[in-house]
C-alpha atoms as one frame of an Amber mdcrd trajectory, in Angstrom:
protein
 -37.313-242.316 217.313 -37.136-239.102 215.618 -37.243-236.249 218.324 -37.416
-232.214 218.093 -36.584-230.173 221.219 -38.302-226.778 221.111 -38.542-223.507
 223.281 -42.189-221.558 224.524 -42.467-217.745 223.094 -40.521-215.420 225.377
 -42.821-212.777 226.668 -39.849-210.519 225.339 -40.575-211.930 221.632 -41.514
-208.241 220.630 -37.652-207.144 221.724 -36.511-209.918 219.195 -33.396-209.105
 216.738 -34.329-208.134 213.148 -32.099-207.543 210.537 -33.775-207.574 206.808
 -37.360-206.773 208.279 -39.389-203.841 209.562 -40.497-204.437 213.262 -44.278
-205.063 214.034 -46.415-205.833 216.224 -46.186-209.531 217.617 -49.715-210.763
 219.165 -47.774-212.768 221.976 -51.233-214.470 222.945 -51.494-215.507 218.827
 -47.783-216.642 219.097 -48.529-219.038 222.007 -51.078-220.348 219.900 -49.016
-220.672 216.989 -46.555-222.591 218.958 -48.818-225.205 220.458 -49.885-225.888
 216.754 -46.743-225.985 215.610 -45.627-228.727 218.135 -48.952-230.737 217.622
 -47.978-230.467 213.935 -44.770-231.920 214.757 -46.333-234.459 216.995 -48.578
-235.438 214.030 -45.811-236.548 211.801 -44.884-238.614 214.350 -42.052-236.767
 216.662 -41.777-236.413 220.346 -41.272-233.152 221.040 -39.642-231.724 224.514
 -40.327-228.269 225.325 -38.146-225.865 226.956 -38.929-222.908 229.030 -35.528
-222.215 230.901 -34.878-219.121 228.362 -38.556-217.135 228.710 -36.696-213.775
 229.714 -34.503-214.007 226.485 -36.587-212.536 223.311 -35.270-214.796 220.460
 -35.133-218.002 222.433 -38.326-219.591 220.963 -35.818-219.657 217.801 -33.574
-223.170 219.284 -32.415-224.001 215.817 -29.475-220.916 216.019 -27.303-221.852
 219.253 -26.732-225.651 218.452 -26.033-228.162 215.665 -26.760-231.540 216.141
 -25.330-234.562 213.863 -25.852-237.980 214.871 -22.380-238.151 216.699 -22.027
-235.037 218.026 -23.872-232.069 218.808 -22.201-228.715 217.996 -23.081-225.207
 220.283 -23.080-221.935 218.129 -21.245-218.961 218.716 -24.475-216.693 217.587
 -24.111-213.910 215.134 -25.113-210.976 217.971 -24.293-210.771 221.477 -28.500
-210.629 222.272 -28.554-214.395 221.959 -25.405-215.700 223.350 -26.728-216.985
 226.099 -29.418-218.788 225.006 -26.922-221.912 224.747 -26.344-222.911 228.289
 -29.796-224.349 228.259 -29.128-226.167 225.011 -25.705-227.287 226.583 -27.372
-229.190 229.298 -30.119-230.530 227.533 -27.942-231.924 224.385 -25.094-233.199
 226.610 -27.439-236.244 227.670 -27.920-236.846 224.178 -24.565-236.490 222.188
 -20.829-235.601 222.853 -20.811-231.874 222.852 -18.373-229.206 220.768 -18.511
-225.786 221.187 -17.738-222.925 218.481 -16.605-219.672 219.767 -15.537-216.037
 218.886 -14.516-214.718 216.898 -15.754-217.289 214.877 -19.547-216.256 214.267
 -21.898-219.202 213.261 -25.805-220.020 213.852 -27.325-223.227 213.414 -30.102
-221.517 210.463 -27.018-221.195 208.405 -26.419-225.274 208.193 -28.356-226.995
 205.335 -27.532-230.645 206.009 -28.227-233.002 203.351 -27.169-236.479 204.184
 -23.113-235.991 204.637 -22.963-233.012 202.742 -23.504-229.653 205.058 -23.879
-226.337 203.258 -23.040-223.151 205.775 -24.405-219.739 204.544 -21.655-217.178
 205.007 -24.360-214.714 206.054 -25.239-211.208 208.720 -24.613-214.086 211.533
 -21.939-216.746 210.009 -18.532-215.668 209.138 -15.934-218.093 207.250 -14.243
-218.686 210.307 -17.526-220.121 211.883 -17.835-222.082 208.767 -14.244-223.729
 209.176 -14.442-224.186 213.302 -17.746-226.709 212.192 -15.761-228.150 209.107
 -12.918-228.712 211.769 -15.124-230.437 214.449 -17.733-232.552 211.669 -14.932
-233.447 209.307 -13.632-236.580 211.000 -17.214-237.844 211.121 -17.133-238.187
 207.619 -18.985-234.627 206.711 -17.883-232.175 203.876 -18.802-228.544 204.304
 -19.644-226.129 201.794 -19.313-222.374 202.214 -22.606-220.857 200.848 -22.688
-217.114 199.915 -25.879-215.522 201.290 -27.449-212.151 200.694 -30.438-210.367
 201.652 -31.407-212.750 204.304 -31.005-213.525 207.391 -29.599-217.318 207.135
 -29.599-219.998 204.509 -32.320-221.898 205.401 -34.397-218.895 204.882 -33.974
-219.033 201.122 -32.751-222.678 200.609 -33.787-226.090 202.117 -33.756-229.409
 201.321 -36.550-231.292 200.157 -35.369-234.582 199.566 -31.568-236.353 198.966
 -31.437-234.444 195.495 -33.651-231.395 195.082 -33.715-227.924 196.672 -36.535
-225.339 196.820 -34.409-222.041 196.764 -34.915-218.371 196.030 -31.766-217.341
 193.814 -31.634-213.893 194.612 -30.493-214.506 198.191 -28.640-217.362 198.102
 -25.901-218.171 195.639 -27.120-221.437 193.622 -24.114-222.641 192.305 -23.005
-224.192 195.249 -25.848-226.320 194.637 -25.060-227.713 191.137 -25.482-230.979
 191.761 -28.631-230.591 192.750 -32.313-230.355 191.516 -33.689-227.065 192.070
 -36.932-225.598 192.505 -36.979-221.894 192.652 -39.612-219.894 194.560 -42.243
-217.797 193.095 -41.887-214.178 192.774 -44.635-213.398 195.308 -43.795-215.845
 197.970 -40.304-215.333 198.096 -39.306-216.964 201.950 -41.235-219.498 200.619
 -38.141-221.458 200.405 -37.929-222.726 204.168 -39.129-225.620 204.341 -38.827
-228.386 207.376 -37.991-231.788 206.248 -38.642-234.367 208.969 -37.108-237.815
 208.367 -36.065-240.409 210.387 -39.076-242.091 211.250 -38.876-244.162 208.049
 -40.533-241.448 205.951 -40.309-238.127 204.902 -42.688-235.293 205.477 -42.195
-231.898 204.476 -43.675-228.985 207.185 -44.687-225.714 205.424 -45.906-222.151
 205.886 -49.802-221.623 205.362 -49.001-218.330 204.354 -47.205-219.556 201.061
 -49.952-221.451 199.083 -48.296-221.101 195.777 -45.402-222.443 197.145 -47.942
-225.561 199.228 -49.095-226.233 196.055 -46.031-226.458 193.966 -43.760-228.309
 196.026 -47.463-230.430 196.537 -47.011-231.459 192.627 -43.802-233.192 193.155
 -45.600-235.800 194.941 -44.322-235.105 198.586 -45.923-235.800 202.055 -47.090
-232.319 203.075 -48.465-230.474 206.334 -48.872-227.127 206.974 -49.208-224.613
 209.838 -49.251-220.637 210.516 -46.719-219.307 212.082 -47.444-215.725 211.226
 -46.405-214.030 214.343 -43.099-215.348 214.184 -42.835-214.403 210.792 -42.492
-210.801 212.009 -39.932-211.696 214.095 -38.113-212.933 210.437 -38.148-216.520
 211.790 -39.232-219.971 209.530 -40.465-223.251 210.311 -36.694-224.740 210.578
 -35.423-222.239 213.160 -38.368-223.146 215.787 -36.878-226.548 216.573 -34.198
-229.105 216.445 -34.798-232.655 215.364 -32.616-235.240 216.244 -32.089-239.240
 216.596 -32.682-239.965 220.117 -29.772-242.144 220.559
């Protein structure tokens, strides 16, 4: 069964790490909200989802996809980009490590699971603000022996990969070209956002329950409908407040085969 662990909004979420964006105000209350939709969205495409709470007093920890990567055989614990978040992965250390054998990346190599675009065995790592090459080759040195390649990615003006490239099926990519570098992708089909939606790009695929469904931001309905004309299973949700906190769909949880 096809499971996603996730965190609740730290009451610090206001004192989260920004990089490319202007800080605003986050409505914690609305964030809550958000959350609890965003779970029962999960829940809805079938996906048992665990919550977490052991991180409340850290500001970013609502954001589980950066301090672990999790394969099928092994589950991989970030080094994190800043020093804010490092230790965010104790909790995912104990949690994962009934699920999977567990690996751990550390500094100086800098990596963060929103920088890891898996698509089947082929894994794409954004050199980004939080992922440095030597990140990049720790993974490609821990995944390789399961049968993984990895692919450097060049990203700029964004945070991580995934928040201007995803995966929505086997072969095609929704990706914004001026922040990530598309010829990594060549084998690919690609499907380039629009110029006034351009995070529209991150996109959470759920498979694993013997379909696919594709999880995307309300506030993108150019993008909704577009991706919507290829024919894929769609559902949307709002996560607005987190969207100040320069956070997508894929960083607020981590599917995974419960084995």
């Amino acid at each position: 069964m096809l499971s996603a662990v996730t965190h609740v909004p730290s009451p610090a979420l206001q004192d989260c790490e920004l990089t490319f964006v202007e800080s605003e105000r986050i409505d914690y209350e609305q964030a809550v909200l958000q959350h609890r939709n965003y779970c029962k969205m999960l829940e809805r495409c079938g996906v048992r989802v665990i919550i977490l709470e052991e991180n409340s007093v850290l500001p970013d920890s609502v954001f589980v996809e950066d301090p672990v990567i999790v394969f099928d055989e092994v589950a991989v614990l970030t080094s994190m980009g800043v020093e804010s978040r490092r230790k965010e992965r104790a909790t995912l250390k104990e949690f994962f490590s009934r699920h999977r054998r567990v690996e751990e990346i550390n500094l100086p190599a800098r990596i963060e699971g929103g920088d890891v675009l898996k698509i089947g065995k082929r894994v794409f790592v954004g050199e980004s603000p939080r992922t440095n090459i030597a990140g990049i080759r720790a993974l490609e040195h821990i995944i390789a022996g399961y049968g993984y390649s990895v692919t450097p990615v060049k990203v700029s003006g964004c945070l991580h990969l995934k928040t201007g490239c995803t995966a929505l099926d086997e072969s095609t990519i929704i990706i914004n070209p001026a922040w990530v570098d598309s010829s990594a992708f060549a084998e690919f089909k690609h499907i380039n956002t629009l110029p006034g939606e351009p995070f529209g790009a991150n996109v959470l695929r759920l498979s694993g329950n013997g379909s696919d469904t594709l999880c995307m931001n309300e506030a993108f309905p150019q993008t909704i409908d577009l991706v919507g004309s290829g024919g894929y299973s769609l559902v949307t949700t709002d996560i607005s407040e987190f969207v100040k906190a320069e956070a997508g769909l894929t960083c607020m949880s981590v599917p995974f085969l419960a084995m």
